Amino acid sequence: DGVRGAQTRVAQGSSGARRFFVPFQVSLSLVLVVVAALLGSTVVHLRTDDSGYRTKDVYFYNTDLNRIPQKGAALLPLYRRMIARMNSMPGIISASVAEVPPLFDMGDGGRFVAADAGPKAQAVGTFANAVGTGFFETVGTPFVTGRDLRNDETDADSCILNQAAAARFFPKQNAMGQMLRQVPNEFGDPGQTQHVCQVVGIVKDSKYFTLVQEKAPIVYLPISARTGPRLSSLFLVMHARSEAAAEAAQRRVIDEVASTAPLSDTVRFTDVYNDSIARQQLLSALSGF
């Protein structure tokens, strides 16, 4: 009888444990299913949401012109020659240059304010990027109005805004033709001076650092002497018919214009795009598994 009683108690204990763990396992499984579904839908949304760019057949190449004799502003004619030369090659649809390519999770900001906002107006920290002529055509960001930057010094005091920046700095008026003042950063180079540029174009909104980030105000400035130290390592941006054509073009222009510069690999925009949401994709896969 004592043995049977002990067995009965063990059986009752096992039954109680099952009554606890089975619902717990079901609940945990449901939670994981919901999390996996949410993460999966997030990845799908990020992939289908309009980033503001063309990714297919777009390539980036990071120059390294530190070893050539030209320095500072003397590099500007070289970059212009590179762009013109690449645009003449049969395998290149369009080419440009940029301080920072899209979705590289890197970049600079600036402090800007409408030039006619008055002395009490506070400058607003805003993403900024220096680009060459043809940049928007190359990465597939359409113009809403206005024109592109020119490939010469006549546009040194021009700038282009995306829609979000136009709405931020000129909420009650047409931003085209307005003057925007760039204010030196509070903790930046003490030699910085204020710079005023005229808005010559407005482009569609796009992501800046990553796909996860919301579309933010961006001010596009022309590549110039104010681009500073990064002039020696700008990115060539190419929309090419093939990766081989992009690779051949960048190697040819580097050899022709800066033969002593070291070579590096061409980066596919599709890889940058996928890397931008790699964390979300991994979490989605792990949760699904």
GROMACS .gro file of C-alpha atoms in nm:
model
  289
    1ASP     CA    1   0.000   0.000   0.000
    2GLY     CA    2   0.283   0.239   0.079
    3VAL     CA    3   0.440   0.172  -0.258
    4ARG     CA    4   0.110   0.225  -0.437
    5GLY     CA    5   0.056   0.549  -0.247
    6ALA     CA    6   0.402   0.670  -0.342
    7GLN     CA    7   0.338   0.581  -0.706
    8THR     CA    8   0.006   0.763  -0.693
    9ARG     CA    9   0.172   1.074  -0.554
   10VAL     CA   10   0.445   1.059  -0.822
   11ALA     CA   11   0.184   1.018  -1.092
   12GLN     CA   12  -0.014   1.309  -0.954
   13GLY     CA   13   0.305   1.517  -0.940
   14SER     CA   14   0.394   1.431  -1.300
   15SER     CA   15   0.043   1.518  -1.410
   16GLY     CA   16   0.067   1.855  -1.234
   17ALA     CA   17   0.401   1.924  -1.401
   18ARG     CA   18   0.251   1.842  -1.739
   19ARG     CA   19  -0.044   2.069  -1.670
   20PHE     CA   20   0.205   2.351  -1.609
   21PHE     CA   21   0.468   2.291  -1.880
   22VAL     CA   22   0.240   2.210  -2.174
   23PRO     CA   23   0.053   2.545  -2.160
   24PHE     CA   24   0.386   2.719  -2.096
   25GLN     CA   25   0.540   2.559  -2.407
   26VAL     CA   26   0.237   2.645  -2.616
   27SER     CA   27   0.241   3.005  -2.492
   28LEU     CA   28   0.615   3.039  -2.559
   29SER     CA   29   0.572   2.893  -2.907
   30LEU     CA   30   0.291   3.138  -2.983
   31VAL     CA   31   0.508   3.427  -2.865
   32LEU     CA   32   0.794   3.312  -3.089
   33VAL     CA   33   0.559   3.273  -3.384
   34VAL     CA   34   0.428   3.626  -3.334
   35VAL     CA   35   0.782   3.767  -3.297
   36ALA     CA   36   0.900   3.580  -3.608
   37ALA     CA   37   0.600   3.708  -3.803
   38LEU     CA   38   0.662   4.066  -3.691
   39LEU     CA   39   1.033   4.050  -3.774
   40GLY     CA   40   0.955   3.887  -4.108
   41SER     CA   41   0.704   4.156  -4.196
   42THR     CA   42   0.959   4.422  -4.094
   43VAL     CA   43   1.217   4.275  -4.332
   44VAL     CA   44   0.959   4.256  -4.612
   45HIS     CA   45   0.856   4.617  -4.545
   46LEU     CA   46   1.218   4.736  -4.551
   47ARG     CA   47   1.278   4.552  -4.878
   48THR     CA   48   0.964   4.681  -5.047
   49ASP     CA   49   0.962   5.033  -4.901
   50ASP     CA   50   1.092   5.294  -5.143
   51SER     CA   51   1.440   5.385  -5.019
   52GLY     CA   52   1.469   5.665  -5.272
   53TYR     CA   53   1.750   5.493  -5.465
   54ARG     CA   54   1.817   5.254  -5.751
   55THR     CA   55   2.033   4.966  -5.629
   56LYS     CA   56   2.056   4.734  -5.928
   57ASP     CA   57   2.371   4.782  -6.140
   58VAL     CA   58   2.498   5.069  -5.922
   59TYR     CA   59   2.855   5.046  -5.793
   60PHE     CA   60   3.083   5.247  -5.563
   61TYR     CA   61   3.458   5.281  -5.561
   62ASN     CA   62   3.650   5.451  -5.280
   63THR     CA   63   3.943   5.649  -5.420
   64ASP     CA   64   4.270   5.696  -5.235
   65LEU     CA   65   4.455   5.996  -5.376
   66ASN     CA   66   4.681   6.062  -5.077
   67ARG     CA   67   4.992   5.951  -5.266
   68ILE     CA   68   4.960   6.178  -5.569
   69PRO     CA   69   5.117   6.528  -5.586
   70GLN     CA   70   4.788   6.719  -5.603
   71LYS     CA   71   4.634   6.814  -5.269
   72GLY     CA   72   4.320   6.990  -5.149
   73ALA     CA   73   4.132   7.193  -5.410
   74ALA     CA   74   4.380   7.082  -5.678
   75LEU     CA   75   4.204   6.744  -5.670
   76LEU     CA   76   3.876   6.891  -5.798
   77PRO     CA   77   3.981   6.902  -6.167
   78LEU     CA   78   4.095   6.539  -6.139
   79TYR     CA   79   3.756   6.422  -6.014
   80ARG     CA   80   3.582   6.618  -6.290
   81ARG     CA   81   3.805   6.451  -6.547
   82MET     CA   82   3.725   6.110  -6.397
   83ILE     CA   83   3.350   6.173  -6.418
   84ALA     CA   84   3.371   6.299  -6.776
   85ARG     CA   85   3.592   6.008  -6.878
   86MET     CA   86   3.367   5.743  -6.722
   87ASN     CA   87   3.056   5.895  -6.879
   88SER     CA   88   3.223   5.851  -7.219
   89MET     CA   89   3.281   5.477  -7.173
   90PRO     CA   90   3.033   5.244  -7.349
   91GLY     CA   91   2.969   5.023  -7.044
   92ILE     CA   92   2.880   5.316  -6.816
   93ILE     CA   93   2.525   5.456  -6.820
   94SER     CA   94   2.606   5.745  -6.584
   95ALA     CA   95   2.876   5.830  -6.332
   96SER     CA   96   2.938   6.080  -6.056
   97VAL     CA   97   3.125   6.128  -5.731
   98ALA     CA   98   3.013   6.163  -5.368
   99GLU     CA   99   3.162   6.233  -5.029
  100VAL     CA  100   2.952   5.955  -4.874
  101PRO     CA  101   2.754   5.690  -5.067
  102PRO     CA  102   2.396   5.613  -4.956
  103LEU     CA  103   2.332   5.359  -4.678
  104PHE     CA  104   2.700   5.330  -4.579
  105ASP     CA  105   2.605   5.403  -4.217
  106MET     CA  106   2.849   5.692  -4.216
  107GLY     CA  107   2.835   6.060  -4.298
  108ASP     CA  108   2.853   6.416  -4.179
  109GLY     CA  109   2.604   6.665  -4.056
  110GLY     CA  110   2.588   7.040  -4.067
  111ARG     CA  111   2.401   7.320  -3.895
  112PHE     CA  112   2.176   7.513  -4.129
  113VAL     CA  113   1.921   7.792  -4.109
  114ALA     CA  114   1.725   7.991  -4.366
  115ALA     CA  115   1.934   8.297  -4.450
  116ASP     CA  116   1.638   8.534  -4.404
  117ALA     CA  117   1.516   8.373  -4.080
  118GLY     CA  118   1.647   8.655  -3.863
  119PRO     CA  119   1.923   8.677  -3.602
  120LYS     CA  120   1.729   8.486  -3.334
  121ALA     CA  121   1.664   8.180  -3.550
  122GLN     CA  122   1.845   7.870  -3.431
  123ALA     CA  123   2.050   7.664  -3.676
  124VAL     CA  124   1.927   7.304  -3.707
  125GLY     CA  125   2.155   7.002  -3.723
  126THR     CA  126   2.090   6.830  -4.057
  127PHE     CA  127   2.247   6.551  -4.257
  128ALA     CA  128   2.471   6.684  -4.534
  129ASN     CA  129   2.649   6.526  -4.827
  130ALA     CA  130   2.879   6.668  -5.093
  131VAL     CA  131   2.809   6.529  -5.440
  132GLY     CA  132   2.909   6.585  -5.800
  133THR     CA  133   2.699   6.647  -6.105
  134GLY     CA  134   2.499   6.342  -6.214
  135PHE     CA  135   2.484   6.188  -5.865
  136PHE     CA  136   2.103   6.180  -5.848
  137GLU     CA  137   2.068   6.035  -6.197
  138THR     CA  138   2.325   5.768  -6.114
  139VAL     CA  139   2.164   5.648  -5.789
  140GLY     CA  140   1.810   5.693  -5.923
  141THR     CA  141   1.684   5.972  -5.696
  142PRO     CA  142   1.445   6.182  -5.908
  143PHE     CA  143   1.419   6.559  -5.906
  144VAL     CA  144   1.093   6.710  -5.788
  145THR     CA  145   1.184   7.048  -5.930
  146GLY     CA  146   1.488   7.250  -6.029
  147ARG     CA  147   1.816   7.135  -6.177
  148ASP     CA  148   2.128   6.936  -6.102
  149LEU     CA  149   2.459   7.082  -5.990
  150ARG     CA  150   2.701   7.185  -6.261
  151ASN     CA  151   3.044   7.032  -6.296
  152ASP     CA  152   3.234   7.358  -6.242
  153GLU     CA  153   3.295   7.641  -5.997
  154THR     CA  154   2.985   7.836  -6.102
  155ASP     CA  155   2.786   7.619  -5.859
  156ALA     CA  156   3.018   7.657  -5.561
  157ASP     CA  157   2.746   7.855  -5.382
  158SER     CA  158   2.452   7.633  -5.482
  159CYS     CA  159   2.283   7.349  -5.296
  160ILE     CA  160   2.008   7.093  -5.342
  161LEU     CA  161   1.755   6.991  -5.076
  162ASN     CA  162   1.542   6.685  -5.044
  163GLN     CA  163   1.170   6.734  -4.980
  164ALA     CA  164   1.206   6.694  -4.604
  165ALA     CA  165   1.480   6.959  -4.586
  166ALA     CA  166   1.279   7.200  -4.801
  167ALA     CA  167   0.982   7.158  -4.566
  168ARG     CA  168   1.201   7.204  -4.258
  169PHE     CA  169   1.379   7.523  -4.362
  170PHE     CA  170   1.110   7.685  -4.579
  171PRO     CA  171   0.778   7.553  -4.445
  172LYS     CA  172   0.566   7.845  -4.566
  173GLN     CA  173   0.727   7.925  -4.899
  174ASN     CA  174   0.870   7.770  -5.212
  175ALA     CA  175   1.228   7.663  -5.132
  176MET     CA  176   1.348   7.710  -5.490
  177GLY     CA  177   1.580   8.008  -5.518
  178GLN     CA  178   1.590   8.063  -5.141
  179MET     CA  179   1.917   8.115  -4.955
  180LEU     CA  180   2.034   7.867  -4.691
  181ARG     CA  181   2.308   7.953  -4.444
  182GLN     CA  182   2.545   7.690  -4.310
  183VAL     CA  183   2.666   7.775  -3.961
  184PRO     CA  184   2.996   7.638  -3.824
  185ASN     CA  185   2.958   7.349  -3.584
  186GLU     CA  186   2.988   7.449  -3.220
  187PHE     CA  187   3.275   7.207  -3.159
  188GLY     CA  188   3.416   7.198  -3.511
  189ASP     CA  189   3.716   7.352  -3.681
  190PRO     CA  190   3.774   7.703  -3.537
  191GLY     CA  191   3.868   7.815  -3.888
  192GLN     CA  192   3.521   7.739  -4.023
  193THR     CA  193   3.321   8.030  -4.159
  194GLN     CA  194   2.955   8.073  -4.242
  195HIS     CA  195   2.857   7.981  -4.593
  196VAL     CA  196   2.540   8.078  -4.782
  197CYS     CA  197   2.411   7.871  -5.071
  198GLN     CA  198   2.115   7.912  -5.304
  199VAL     CA  199   1.868   7.626  -5.348
  200VAL     CA  200   1.875   7.527  -5.717
  201GLY     CA  201   1.690   7.195  -5.694
  202ILE     CA  202   1.472   6.972  -5.478
  203VAL     CA  203   1.492   6.592  -5.495
  204LYS     CA  204   1.275   6.313  -5.363
  205ASP     CA  205   1.325   6.202  -5.003
  206SER     CA  206   1.557   5.906  -4.942
  207LYS     CA  207   1.721   5.714  -4.659
  208TYR     CA  208   2.066   5.829  -4.546
  209PHE     CA  209   2.250   5.603  -4.298
  210THR     CA  210   2.049   5.279  -4.312
  211LEU     CA  211   1.721   5.139  -4.443
  212VAL     CA  212   1.593   5.110  -4.086
  213GLN     CA  213   1.618   5.485  -4.040
  214GLU     CA  214   1.328   5.708  -4.137
  215LYS     CA  215   1.373   5.939  -4.432
  216ALA     CA  216   1.536   6.254  -4.298
  217PRO     CA  217   1.616   6.607  -4.420
  218ILE     CA  218   1.932   6.612  -4.632
  219VAL     CA  219   2.127   6.906  -4.773
  220TYR     CA  220   2.337   6.825  -5.079
  221LEU     CA  221   2.636   7.053  -5.134
  222PRO     CA  222   2.865   7.061  -5.437
  223ILE     CA  223   3.206   6.896  -5.419
  224SER     CA  224   3.439   7.190  -5.354
  225ALA     CA  225   3.736   7.307  -5.151
  226ARG     CA  226   3.500   7.318  -4.850
  227THR     CA  227   3.467   6.939  -4.869
  228GLY     CA  228   3.795   6.941  -4.679
  229PRO     CA  229   4.017   6.641  -4.602
  230ARG     CA  230   3.777   6.393  -4.763
  231LEU     CA  231   3.866   6.529  -5.106
  232SER     CA  232   4.148   6.274  -5.116
  233SER     CA  233   3.912   5.979  -5.070
  234LEU     CA  234   3.582   6.051  -5.243
  235PHE     CA  235   3.366   5.772  -5.384
  236LEU     CA  236   3.317   5.720  -5.755
  237VAL     CA  237   2.951   5.630  -5.820
  238MET     CA  238   2.867   5.431  -6.133
  239HIS     CA  239   2.548   5.304  -6.296
  240ALA     CA  240   2.692   5.042  -6.529
  241ARG     CA  241   2.566   4.773  -6.764
  242SER     CA  242   2.763   4.513  -6.568
  243GLU     CA  243   2.997   4.480  -6.272
  244ALA     CA  244   3.282   4.404  -6.513
  245ALA     CA  245   3.217   4.733  -6.694
  246ALA     CA  246   3.220   4.927  -6.366
  247GLU     CA  247   3.541   4.755  -6.255
  248ALA     CA  248   3.711   4.826  -6.587
  249ALA     CA  249   3.598   5.191  -6.586
  250GLN     CA  250   3.725   5.273  -6.241
  251ARG     CA  251   4.059   5.103  -6.304
  252ARG     CA  252   4.101   5.286  -6.634
  253VAL     CA  253   4.027   5.633  -6.497
  254ILE     CA  254   4.251   5.579  -6.195
  255ASP     CA  255   4.532   5.466  -6.425
  256GLU     CA  256   4.481   5.766  -6.655
  257VAL     CA  257   4.434   6.038  -6.393
  258ALA     CA  258   4.614   5.912  -6.081
  259SER     CA  259   4.833   5.618  -6.179
  260THR     CA  260   5.018   5.608  -5.846
  261ALA     CA  261   4.698   5.573  -5.643
  262PRO     CA  262   4.637   5.227  -5.493
  263LEU     CA  263   4.342   5.024  -5.621
  264SER     CA  264   4.062   4.872  -5.415
  265ASP     CA  265   3.753   4.663  -5.485
  266THR     CA  266   3.431   4.790  -5.637
  267VAL     CA  267   3.132   4.771  -5.401
  268ARG     CA  268   2.786   4.667  -5.525
  269PHE     CA  269   2.498   4.884  -5.405
  270THR     CA  270   2.283   4.571  -5.370
  271ASP     CA  271   2.532   4.436  -5.113
  272VAL     CA  272   2.523   4.763  -4.922
  273TYR     CA  273   2.142   4.752  -4.931
  274ASN     CA  274   2.132   4.397  -4.794
  275ASP     CA  275   2.395   4.468  -4.528
  276SER     CA  276   2.184   4.761  -4.409
  277ILE     CA  277   1.913   4.519  -4.287
  278ALA     CA  278   2.137   4.220  -4.205
  279ARG     CA  279   2.055   4.239  -3.833
  280GLN     CA  280   1.680   4.235  -3.895
  281GLN     CA  281   1.717   3.944  -4.140
  282LEU     CA  282   1.922   3.742  -3.891
  283LEU     CA  283   1.676   3.799  -3.605
  284SER     CA  284   1.387   3.706  -3.834
  285ALA     CA  285   1.560   3.384  -3.943
  286LEU     CA  286   1.651   3.285  -3.586
  287SER     CA  287   1.298   3.351  -3.459
  288GLY     CA  288   1.147   3.154  -3.746
  289PHE     CA  289   1.383   2.862  -3.680
   0.00000   0.00000   0.00000
